[in-house]
C-alpha atoms as a printed R data frame, in Angstrom:
    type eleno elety resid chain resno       x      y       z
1   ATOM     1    CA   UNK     A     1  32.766 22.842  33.549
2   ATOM     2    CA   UNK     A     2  30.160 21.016  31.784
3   ATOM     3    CA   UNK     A     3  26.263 22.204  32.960
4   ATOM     4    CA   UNK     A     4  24.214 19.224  34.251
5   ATOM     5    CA   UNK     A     5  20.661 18.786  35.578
6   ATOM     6    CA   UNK     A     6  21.877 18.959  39.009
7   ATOM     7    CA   UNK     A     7  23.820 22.365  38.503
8   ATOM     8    CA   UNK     A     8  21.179 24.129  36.663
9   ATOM     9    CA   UNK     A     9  19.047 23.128  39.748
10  ATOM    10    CA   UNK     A    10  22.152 23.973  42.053
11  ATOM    11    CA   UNK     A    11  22.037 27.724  40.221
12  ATOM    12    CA   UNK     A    12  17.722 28.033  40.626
13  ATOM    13    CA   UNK     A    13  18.723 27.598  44.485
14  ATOM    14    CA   UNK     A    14  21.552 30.265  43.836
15  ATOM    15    CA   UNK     A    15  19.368 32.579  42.660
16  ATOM    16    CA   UNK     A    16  16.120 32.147  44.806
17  ATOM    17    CA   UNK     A    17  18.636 32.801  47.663
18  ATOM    18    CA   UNK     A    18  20.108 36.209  46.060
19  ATOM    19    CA   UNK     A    19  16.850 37.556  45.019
20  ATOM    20    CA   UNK     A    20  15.776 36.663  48.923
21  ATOM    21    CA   UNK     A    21  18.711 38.308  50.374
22  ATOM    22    CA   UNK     A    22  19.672 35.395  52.242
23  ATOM    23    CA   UNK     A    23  19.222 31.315  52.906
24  ATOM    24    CA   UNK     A    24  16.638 32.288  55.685
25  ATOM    25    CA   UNK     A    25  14.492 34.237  53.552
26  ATOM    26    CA   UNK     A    26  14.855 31.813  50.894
27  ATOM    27    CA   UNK     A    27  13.303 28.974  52.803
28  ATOM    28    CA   UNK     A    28   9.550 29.854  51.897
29  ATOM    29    CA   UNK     A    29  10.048 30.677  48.678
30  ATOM    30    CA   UNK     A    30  12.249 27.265  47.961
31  ATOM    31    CA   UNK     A    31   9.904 24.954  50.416
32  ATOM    32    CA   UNK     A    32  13.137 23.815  51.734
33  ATOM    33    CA   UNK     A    33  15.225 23.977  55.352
34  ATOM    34    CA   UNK     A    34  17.997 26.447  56.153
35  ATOM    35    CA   UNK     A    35  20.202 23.369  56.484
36  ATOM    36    CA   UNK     A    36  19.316 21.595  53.011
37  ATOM    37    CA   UNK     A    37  19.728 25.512  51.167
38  ATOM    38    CA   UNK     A    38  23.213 25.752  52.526
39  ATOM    39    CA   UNK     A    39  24.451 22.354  51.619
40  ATOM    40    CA   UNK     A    40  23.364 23.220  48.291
41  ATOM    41    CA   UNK     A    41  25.009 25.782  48.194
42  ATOM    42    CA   UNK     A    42  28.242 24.793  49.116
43  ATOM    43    CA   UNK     A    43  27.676 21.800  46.494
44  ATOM    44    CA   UNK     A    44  27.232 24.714  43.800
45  ATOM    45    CA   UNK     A    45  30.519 26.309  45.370
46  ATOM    46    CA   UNK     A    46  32.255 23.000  45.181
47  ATOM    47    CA   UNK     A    47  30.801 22.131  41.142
48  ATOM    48    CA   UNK     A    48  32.497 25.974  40.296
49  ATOM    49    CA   UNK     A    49  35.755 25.693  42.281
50  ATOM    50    CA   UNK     A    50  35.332 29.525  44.484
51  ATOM    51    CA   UNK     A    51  32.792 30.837  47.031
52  ATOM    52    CA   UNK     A    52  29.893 32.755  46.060
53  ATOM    53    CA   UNK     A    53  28.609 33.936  49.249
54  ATOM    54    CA   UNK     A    54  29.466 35.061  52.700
55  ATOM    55    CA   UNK     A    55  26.730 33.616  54.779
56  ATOM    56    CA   UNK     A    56  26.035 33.604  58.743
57  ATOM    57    CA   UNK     A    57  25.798 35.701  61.827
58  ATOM    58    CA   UNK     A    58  27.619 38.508  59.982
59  ATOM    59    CA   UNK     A    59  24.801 38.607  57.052
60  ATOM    60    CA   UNK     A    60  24.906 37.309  53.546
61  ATOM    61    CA   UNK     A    61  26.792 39.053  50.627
62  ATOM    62    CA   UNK     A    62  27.825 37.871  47.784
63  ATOM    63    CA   UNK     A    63  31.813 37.947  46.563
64  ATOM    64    CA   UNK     A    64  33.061 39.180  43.369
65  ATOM    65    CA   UNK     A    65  32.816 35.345  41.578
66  ATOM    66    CA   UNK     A    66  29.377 35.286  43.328
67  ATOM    67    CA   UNK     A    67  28.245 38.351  41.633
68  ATOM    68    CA   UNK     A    68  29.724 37.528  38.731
69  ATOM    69    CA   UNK     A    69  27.865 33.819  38.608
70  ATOM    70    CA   UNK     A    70  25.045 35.765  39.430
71  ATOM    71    CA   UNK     A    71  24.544 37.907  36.136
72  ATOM    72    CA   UNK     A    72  25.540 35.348  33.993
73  ATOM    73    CA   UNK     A    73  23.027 32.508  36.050
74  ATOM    74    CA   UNK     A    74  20.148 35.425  35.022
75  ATOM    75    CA   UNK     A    75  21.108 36.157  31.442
76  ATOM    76    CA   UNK     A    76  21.323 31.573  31.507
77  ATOM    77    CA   UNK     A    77  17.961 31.460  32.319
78  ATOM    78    CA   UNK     A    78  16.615 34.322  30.702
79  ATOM    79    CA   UNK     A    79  17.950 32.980  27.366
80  ATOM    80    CA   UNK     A    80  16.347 29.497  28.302
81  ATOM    81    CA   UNK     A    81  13.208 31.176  28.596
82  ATOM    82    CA   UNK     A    82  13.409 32.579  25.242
83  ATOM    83    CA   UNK     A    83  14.275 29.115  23.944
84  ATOM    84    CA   UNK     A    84  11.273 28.117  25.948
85  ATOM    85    CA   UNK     A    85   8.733 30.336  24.025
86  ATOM    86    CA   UNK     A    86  10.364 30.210  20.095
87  ATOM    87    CA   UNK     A    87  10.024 26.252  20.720
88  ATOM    88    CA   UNK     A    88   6.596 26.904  21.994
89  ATOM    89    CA   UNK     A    89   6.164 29.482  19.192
90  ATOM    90    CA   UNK     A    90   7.627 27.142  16.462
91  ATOM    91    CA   UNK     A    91   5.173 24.423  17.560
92  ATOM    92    CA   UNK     A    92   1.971 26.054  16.756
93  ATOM    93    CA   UNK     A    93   3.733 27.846  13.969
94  ATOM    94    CA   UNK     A    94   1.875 26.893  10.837
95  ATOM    95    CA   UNK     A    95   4.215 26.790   8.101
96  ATOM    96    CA   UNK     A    96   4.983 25.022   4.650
97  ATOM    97    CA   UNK     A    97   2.468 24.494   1.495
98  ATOM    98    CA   UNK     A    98  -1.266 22.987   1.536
99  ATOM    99    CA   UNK     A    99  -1.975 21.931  -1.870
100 ATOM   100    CA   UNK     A   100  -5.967 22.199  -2.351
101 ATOM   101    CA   UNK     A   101  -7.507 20.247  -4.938
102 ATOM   102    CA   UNK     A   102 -11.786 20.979  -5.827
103 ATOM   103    CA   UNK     A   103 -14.207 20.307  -8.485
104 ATOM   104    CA   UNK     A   104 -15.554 24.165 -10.001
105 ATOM   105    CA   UNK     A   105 -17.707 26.788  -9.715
106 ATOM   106    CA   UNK     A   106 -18.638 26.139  -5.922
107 ATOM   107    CA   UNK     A   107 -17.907 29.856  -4.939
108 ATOM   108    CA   UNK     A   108 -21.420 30.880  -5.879
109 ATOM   109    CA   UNK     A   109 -22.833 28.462  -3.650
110 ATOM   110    CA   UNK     A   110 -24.445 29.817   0.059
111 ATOM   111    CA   UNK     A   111 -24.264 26.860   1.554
112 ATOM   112    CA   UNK     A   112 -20.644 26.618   0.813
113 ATOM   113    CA   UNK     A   113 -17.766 27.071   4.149
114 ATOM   114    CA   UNK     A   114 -14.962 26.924   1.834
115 ATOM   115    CA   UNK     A   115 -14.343 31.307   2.097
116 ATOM   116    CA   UNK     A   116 -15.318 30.920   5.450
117 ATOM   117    CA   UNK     A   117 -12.748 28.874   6.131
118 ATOM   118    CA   UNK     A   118 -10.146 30.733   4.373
119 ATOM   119    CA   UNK     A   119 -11.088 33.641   6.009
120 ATOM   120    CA   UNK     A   120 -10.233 31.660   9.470
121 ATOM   121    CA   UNK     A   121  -7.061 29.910   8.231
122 ATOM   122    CA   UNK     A   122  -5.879 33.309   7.382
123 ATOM   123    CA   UNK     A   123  -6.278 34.797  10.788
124 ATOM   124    CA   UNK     A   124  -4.291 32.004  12.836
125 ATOM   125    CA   UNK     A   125  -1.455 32.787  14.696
126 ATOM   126    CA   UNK     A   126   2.264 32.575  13.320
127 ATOM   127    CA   UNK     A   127   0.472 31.158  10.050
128 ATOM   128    CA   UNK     A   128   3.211 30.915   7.298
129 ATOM   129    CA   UNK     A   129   1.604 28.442   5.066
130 ATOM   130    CA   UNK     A   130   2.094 28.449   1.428
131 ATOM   131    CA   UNK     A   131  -1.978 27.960  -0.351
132 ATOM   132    CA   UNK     A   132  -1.931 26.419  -3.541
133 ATOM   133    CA   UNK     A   133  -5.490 25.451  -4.861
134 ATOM   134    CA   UNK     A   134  -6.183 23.713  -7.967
135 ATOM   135    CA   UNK     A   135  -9.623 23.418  -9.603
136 ATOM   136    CA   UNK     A   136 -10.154 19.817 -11.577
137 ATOM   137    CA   UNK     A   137 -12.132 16.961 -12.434
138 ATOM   138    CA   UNK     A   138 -13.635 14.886  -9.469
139 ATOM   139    CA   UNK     A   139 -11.877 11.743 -10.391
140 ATOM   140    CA   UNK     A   140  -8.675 13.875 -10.737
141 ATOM   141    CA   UNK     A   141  -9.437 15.020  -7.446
142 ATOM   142    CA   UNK     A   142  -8.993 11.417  -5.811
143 ATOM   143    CA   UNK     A   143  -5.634 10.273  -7.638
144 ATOM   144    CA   UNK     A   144  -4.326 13.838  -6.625
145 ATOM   145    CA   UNK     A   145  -5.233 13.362  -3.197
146 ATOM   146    CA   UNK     A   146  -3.811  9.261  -3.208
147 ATOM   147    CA   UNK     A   147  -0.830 10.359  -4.842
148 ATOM   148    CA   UNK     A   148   0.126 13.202  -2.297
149 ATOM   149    CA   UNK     A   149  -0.229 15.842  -4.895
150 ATOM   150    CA   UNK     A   150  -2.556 17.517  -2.932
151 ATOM   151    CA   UNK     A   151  -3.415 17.255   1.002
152 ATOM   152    CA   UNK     A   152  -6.970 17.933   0.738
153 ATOM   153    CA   UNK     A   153  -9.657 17.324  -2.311
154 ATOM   154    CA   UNK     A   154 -13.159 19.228  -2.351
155 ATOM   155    CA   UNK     A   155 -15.819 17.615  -4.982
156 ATOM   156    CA   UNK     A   156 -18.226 14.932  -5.429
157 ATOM   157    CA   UNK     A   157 -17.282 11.483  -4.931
158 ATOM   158    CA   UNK     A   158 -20.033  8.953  -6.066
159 ATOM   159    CA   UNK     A   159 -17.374  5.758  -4.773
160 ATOM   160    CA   UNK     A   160 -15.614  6.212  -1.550
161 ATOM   161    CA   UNK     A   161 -12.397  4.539  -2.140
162 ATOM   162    CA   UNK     A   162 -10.744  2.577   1.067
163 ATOM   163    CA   UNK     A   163  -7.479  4.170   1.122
164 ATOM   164    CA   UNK     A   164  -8.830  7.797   1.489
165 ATOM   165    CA   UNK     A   165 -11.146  9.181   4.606
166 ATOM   166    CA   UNK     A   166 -14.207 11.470   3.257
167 ATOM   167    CA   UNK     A   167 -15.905 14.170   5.100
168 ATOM   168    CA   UNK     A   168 -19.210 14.994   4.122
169 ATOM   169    CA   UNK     A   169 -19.788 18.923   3.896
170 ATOM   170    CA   UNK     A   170 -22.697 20.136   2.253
171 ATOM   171    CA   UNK     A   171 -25.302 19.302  -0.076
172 ATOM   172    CA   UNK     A   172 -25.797 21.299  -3.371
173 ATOM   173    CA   UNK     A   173 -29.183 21.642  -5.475
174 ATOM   174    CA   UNK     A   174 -29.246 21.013  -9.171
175 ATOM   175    CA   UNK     A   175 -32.202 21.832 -11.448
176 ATOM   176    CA   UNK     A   176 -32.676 21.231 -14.487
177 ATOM   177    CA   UNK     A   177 -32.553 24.001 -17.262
178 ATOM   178    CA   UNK     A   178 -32.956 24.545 -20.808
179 ATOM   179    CA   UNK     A   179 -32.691 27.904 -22.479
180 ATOM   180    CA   UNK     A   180 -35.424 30.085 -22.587
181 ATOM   181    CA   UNK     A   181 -35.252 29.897 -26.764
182 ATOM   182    CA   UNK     A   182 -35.828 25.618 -26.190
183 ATOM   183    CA   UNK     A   183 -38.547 24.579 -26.875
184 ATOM   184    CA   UNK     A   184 -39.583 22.727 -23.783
185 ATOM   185    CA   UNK     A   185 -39.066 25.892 -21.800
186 ATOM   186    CA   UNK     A   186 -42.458 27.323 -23.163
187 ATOM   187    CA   UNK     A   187 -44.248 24.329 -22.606
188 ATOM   188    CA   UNK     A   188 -45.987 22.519 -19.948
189 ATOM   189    CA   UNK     A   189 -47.684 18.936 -18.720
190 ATOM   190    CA   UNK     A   190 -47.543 15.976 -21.330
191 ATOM   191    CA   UNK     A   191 -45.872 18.128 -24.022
192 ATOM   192    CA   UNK     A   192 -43.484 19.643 -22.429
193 ATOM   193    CA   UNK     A   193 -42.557 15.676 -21.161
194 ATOM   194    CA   UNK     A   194 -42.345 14.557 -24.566
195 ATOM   195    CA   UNK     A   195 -40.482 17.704 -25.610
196 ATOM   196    CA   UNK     A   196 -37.726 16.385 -22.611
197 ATOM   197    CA   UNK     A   197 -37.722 13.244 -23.833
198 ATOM   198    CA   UNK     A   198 -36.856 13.944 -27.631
199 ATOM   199    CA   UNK     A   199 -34.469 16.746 -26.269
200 ATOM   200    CA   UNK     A   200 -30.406 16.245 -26.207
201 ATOM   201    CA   UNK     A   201 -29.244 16.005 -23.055
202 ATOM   202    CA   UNK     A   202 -25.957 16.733 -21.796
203 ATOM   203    CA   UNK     A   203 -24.750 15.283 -18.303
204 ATOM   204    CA   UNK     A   204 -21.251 15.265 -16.050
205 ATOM   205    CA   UNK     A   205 -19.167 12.307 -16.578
206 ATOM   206    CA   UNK     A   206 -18.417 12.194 -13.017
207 ATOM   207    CA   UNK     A   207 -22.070 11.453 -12.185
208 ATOM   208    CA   UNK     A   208 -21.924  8.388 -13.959
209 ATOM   209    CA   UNK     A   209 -25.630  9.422 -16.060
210 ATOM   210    CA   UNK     A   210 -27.428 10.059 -12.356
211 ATOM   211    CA   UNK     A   211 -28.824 13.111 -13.373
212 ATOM   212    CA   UNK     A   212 -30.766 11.579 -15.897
213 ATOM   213    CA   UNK     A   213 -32.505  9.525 -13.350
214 ATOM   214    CA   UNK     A   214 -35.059 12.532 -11.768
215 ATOM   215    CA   UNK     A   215 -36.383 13.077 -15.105
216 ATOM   216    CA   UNK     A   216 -38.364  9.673 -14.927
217 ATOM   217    CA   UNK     A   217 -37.759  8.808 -18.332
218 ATOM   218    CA   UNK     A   218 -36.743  5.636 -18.818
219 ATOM   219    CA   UNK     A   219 -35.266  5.596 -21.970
220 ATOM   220    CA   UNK     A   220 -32.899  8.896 -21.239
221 ATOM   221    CA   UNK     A   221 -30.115  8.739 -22.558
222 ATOM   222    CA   UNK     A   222 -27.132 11.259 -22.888
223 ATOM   223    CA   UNK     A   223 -25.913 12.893 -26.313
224 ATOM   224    CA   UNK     A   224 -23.057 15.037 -24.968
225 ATOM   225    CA   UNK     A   225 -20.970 14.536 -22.026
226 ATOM   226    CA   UNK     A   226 -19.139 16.871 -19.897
227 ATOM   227    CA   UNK     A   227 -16.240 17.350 -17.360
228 ATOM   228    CA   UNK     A   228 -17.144 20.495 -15.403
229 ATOM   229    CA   UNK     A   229 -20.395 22.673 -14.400
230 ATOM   230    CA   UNK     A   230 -19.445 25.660 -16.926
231 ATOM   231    CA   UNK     A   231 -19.647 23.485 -19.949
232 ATOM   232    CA   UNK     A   232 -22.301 21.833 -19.240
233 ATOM   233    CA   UNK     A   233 -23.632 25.466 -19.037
234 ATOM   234    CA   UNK     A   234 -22.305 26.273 -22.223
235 ATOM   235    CA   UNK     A   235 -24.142 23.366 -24.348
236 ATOM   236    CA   UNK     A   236 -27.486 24.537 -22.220
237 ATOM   237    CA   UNK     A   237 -27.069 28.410 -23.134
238 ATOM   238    CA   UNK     A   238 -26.917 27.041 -26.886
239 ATOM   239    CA   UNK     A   239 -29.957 26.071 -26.855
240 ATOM   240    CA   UNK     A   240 -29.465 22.570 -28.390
241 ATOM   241    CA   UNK     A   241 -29.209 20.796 -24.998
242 ATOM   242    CA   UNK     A   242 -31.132 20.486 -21.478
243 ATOM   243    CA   UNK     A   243 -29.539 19.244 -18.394
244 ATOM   244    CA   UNK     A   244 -29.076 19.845 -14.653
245 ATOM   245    CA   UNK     A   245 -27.125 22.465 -13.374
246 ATOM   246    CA   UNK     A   246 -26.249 23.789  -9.862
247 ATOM   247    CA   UNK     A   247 -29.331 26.302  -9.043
248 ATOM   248    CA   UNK     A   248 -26.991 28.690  -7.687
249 ATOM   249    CA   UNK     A   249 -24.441 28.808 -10.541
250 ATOM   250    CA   UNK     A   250 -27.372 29.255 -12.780
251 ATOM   251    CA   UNK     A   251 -28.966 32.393 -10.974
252 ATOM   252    CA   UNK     A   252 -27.018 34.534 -13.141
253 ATOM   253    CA   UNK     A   253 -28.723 33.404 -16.388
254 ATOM   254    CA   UNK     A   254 -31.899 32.371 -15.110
255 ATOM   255    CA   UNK     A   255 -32.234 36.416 -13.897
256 ATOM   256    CA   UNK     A   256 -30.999 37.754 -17.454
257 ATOM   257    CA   UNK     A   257 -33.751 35.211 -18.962
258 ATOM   258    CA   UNK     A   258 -31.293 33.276 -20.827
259 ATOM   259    CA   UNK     A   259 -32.259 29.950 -18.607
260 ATOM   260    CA   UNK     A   260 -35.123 28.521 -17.593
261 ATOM   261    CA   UNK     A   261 -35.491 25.815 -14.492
262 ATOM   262    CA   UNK     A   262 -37.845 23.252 -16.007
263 ATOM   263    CA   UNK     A   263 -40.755 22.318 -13.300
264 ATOM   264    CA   UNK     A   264 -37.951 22.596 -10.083
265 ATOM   265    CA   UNK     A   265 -40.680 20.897  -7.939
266 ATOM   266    CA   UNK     A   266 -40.339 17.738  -9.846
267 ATOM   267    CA   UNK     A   267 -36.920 18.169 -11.968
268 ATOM   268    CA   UNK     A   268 -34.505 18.197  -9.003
269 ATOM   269    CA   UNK     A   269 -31.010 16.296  -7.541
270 ATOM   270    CA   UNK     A   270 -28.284 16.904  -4.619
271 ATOM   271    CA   UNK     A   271 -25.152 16.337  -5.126
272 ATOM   272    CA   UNK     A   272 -23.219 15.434  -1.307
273 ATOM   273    CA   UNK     A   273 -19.721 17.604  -1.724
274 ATOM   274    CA   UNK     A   274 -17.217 16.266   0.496
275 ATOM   275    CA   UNK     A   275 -13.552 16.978   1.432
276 ATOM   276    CA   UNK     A   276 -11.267 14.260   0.919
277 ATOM   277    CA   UNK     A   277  -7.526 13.372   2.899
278 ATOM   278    CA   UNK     A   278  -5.713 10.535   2.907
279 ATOM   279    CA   UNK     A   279  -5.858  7.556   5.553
280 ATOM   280    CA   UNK     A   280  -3.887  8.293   8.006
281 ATOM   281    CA   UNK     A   281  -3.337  6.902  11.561
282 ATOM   282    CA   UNK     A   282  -1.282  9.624  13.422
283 ATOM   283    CA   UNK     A   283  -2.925 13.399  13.183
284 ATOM   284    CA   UNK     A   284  -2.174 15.421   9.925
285 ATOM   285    CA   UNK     A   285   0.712 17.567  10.033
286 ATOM   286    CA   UNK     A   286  -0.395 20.631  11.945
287 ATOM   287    CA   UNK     A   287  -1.279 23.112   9.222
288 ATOM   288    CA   UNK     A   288  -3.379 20.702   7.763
289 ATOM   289    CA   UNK     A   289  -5.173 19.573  11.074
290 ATOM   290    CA   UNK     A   290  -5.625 23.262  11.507
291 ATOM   291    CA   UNK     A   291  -7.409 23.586   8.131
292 ATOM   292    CA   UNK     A   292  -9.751 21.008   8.908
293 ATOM   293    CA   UNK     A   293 -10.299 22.002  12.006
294 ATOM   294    CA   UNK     A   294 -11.604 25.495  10.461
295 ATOM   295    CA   UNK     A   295 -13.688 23.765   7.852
296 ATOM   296    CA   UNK     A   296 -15.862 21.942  10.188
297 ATOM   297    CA   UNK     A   297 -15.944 25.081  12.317
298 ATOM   298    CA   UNK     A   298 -17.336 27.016   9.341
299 ATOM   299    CA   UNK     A   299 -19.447 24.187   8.566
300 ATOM   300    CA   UNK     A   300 -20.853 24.012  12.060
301 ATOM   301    CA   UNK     A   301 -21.445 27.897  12.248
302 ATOM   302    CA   UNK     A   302 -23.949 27.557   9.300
303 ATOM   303    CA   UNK     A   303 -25.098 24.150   9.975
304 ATOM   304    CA   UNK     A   304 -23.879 22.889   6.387
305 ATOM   305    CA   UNK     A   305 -22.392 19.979   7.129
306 ATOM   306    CA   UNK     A   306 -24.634 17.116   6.516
C-alpha cells in the first residue's frame, strides 16, 4: 500500500477516534458527525484490506490489525513530527562560511558595533557558521566584495560603485598629529602654520589627498603615501612627517607623549565607514541576513549609525 494524502488523513481520524474511546466521543474533538467518522473509517478499513474496530451498541474495541495499525499510525506521526522540527531546525540553522573583508585598526574605535556584533552573531541559535575575516586595503575591499571573495566589506569608500549596496555605519574622527620631537608640535599661531606648511606630509592613498584639505593650505601637497592607518603612524612617530590619524588609534601615543594632536579644534576630518554587500534582489542567504541584521542592531543600541 502506497500512503496518500487521503490515508494519512484517513489514519488522523483513526487515531482521534482511539484516543476518544469511540466515534461518539470523537465527534467534538474531530468537528465532524457520527455518520461522516464511521464512513471514514470503513474507507481506512477498505484502503488496508482488514477491520480495525468493533464499533456499535456492543462498544468500540479495537482488533488485533487495529491495534497493530494503531502503534505503528503513532510512531508515523511521531516521526513526522520530528521531521517537522529538524526541517524547522535546519531552516534557521545558520551554517557555512562568511568571509569578512575591513580596512585596519578599527577595534580601538568606541563608536565602532563591529565586537558588538560578533558578540550577537555568536549567541544565535543552531549557529554553525564558519568566520573568516580579512583586514585590507579599501579598494581591495570593493573588488573582494564584487568578486564574491568576501560577503561583506567594512572600510571607507569615497565612490559608491553601482553594482554594490553600501550601508553607512559610523563616523570616525581623525586629527592631525606630528611627534612631540617635530617641530611644529612646540609651536603655535602663524609659525606653527608655516612650520605645517614646509612640513612632509604623509596621507592614505585611499583618501585620494582629502586629508590635506582641513589644513587650509593651498599648496599641500603629499611627500609619502600610505595604504593603512599603522603606517601612516609609523612615518608620524619618526618624526619626519605630520598627517591625520584616527584620534582613537592615536590615544596610545598621544598618552606616552610620543604624539601630539596639532590645534584639534581647527585640524580635524571624518571619515563615513560603511559595510559593503553585493546587489542583490532576493534576501542574502540566511547567515548573512542574520549578520546584518545584528550589525544594525548594534549600531542602533549605540546610536552609531549615521
Amino acid at each position: 500500500m502506497n500512503l496518500t494524502d487521503l490515508d494519512l488523513r484517513l489514519l488522523r481520524v483513526f487515531l482521534a477516534v482511539v484516543e476518544a474511546r469511540g466515534i461518539s466521543n470523537a465527534q467534538a474533538i474531530l468537528g465532524r458527525d457520527a455518520s461522516t467518522i464511521s464512513k471514514q473509517i470503513s474507507q481506512l478499513e477498505t484502503r488496508l484490506g482488514f477491520r480495525l474496530c468493533e464499533r456499535g451498541r456492543s462498544g468500540f474495541t479495537l482488533t488485533e490489525e487495529g491495534a497493530s495499525i494503531h502503534r505503528r499510525a503513532q510512531e508515523l506521526f511521531a516521526a513526522t513530527r520530528r521531521f517537522e522540527q529538524d526541517a524547522r531546525a535546519l531552516s534557521n540553522q545558520l551554517s557555512g562560511p562568511i568571509r569578512i573583508a575591513m580596512i585596519d585598526n578599527l577595534i580601538t574605535d568606541p563608536g565602532c558595533p563591529l565586537v558588538a556584533t560578533l558578540e550577537r552573531f555568536s549567541r544565535r541559535e543552531h549557529n554553525q557558521v564558519e568566520l573568516f575575516l580579512d583586514i585590507t586595503a579599501p579598494a581591495r575591499i570593493e573588488q573582494a566584495v564584487l568578486d564574491q571573495q568576501a560577503d561583506l566589506g567594512i572600510g571607507i569608500f569615497l565612490h559608491e560603485l553601482q553594482e554594490l549596496d553600501y550601508l553607512p555605519l559610523y563616523r570616525e574622527q581623525d586629527l592631525l598629529y606630528a611627534s612631540s620631537s617635530h617641530p611644529a608640535a612646540s609651536l603655535s599661531g602663524e609659525r606653527q602654520k608655516t612650520a605645517l606648511h614646509e612640513s612632509r606630509k604623509v596621507v592614505r592613498d585611499f583618501l585620494e589627498q582629502s586629508d590635506l584639505v582641513p589644513l587650509d593650505i593651498a599648496t599641500a601637497t603629499a611627500n609619502a603615501w600610505v595604504g593603512n592607518v599603522e603606517a601612516a603612524a609609523m612615518l608620524i612617530l619618526a618624526g619626519g612627517h605630520v598627517g591625520f590619524l584616527p584620534a582613537h588609534y592615536a590615544r596610545h601615543w598621544v598618552e606616552q607623549g610620543q604624539l601630539v594632536a596639532i590645534v584639534p579644534e581647527r585640524y580635524q576630518r571624518t571619515s563615513q565607514i560603511k559595510a559593503v554587500t553585493r546587489q542583490n534582489k532576493r534576501r542574502p542567504r540566511p547567515p548573512l541576513q542574520a549578520l546584518l541584521d545584528d550589525l544594525r542592531e548594534a549600531c542602533a543600541s549605540r546610536d552609531s549609525c549615521k
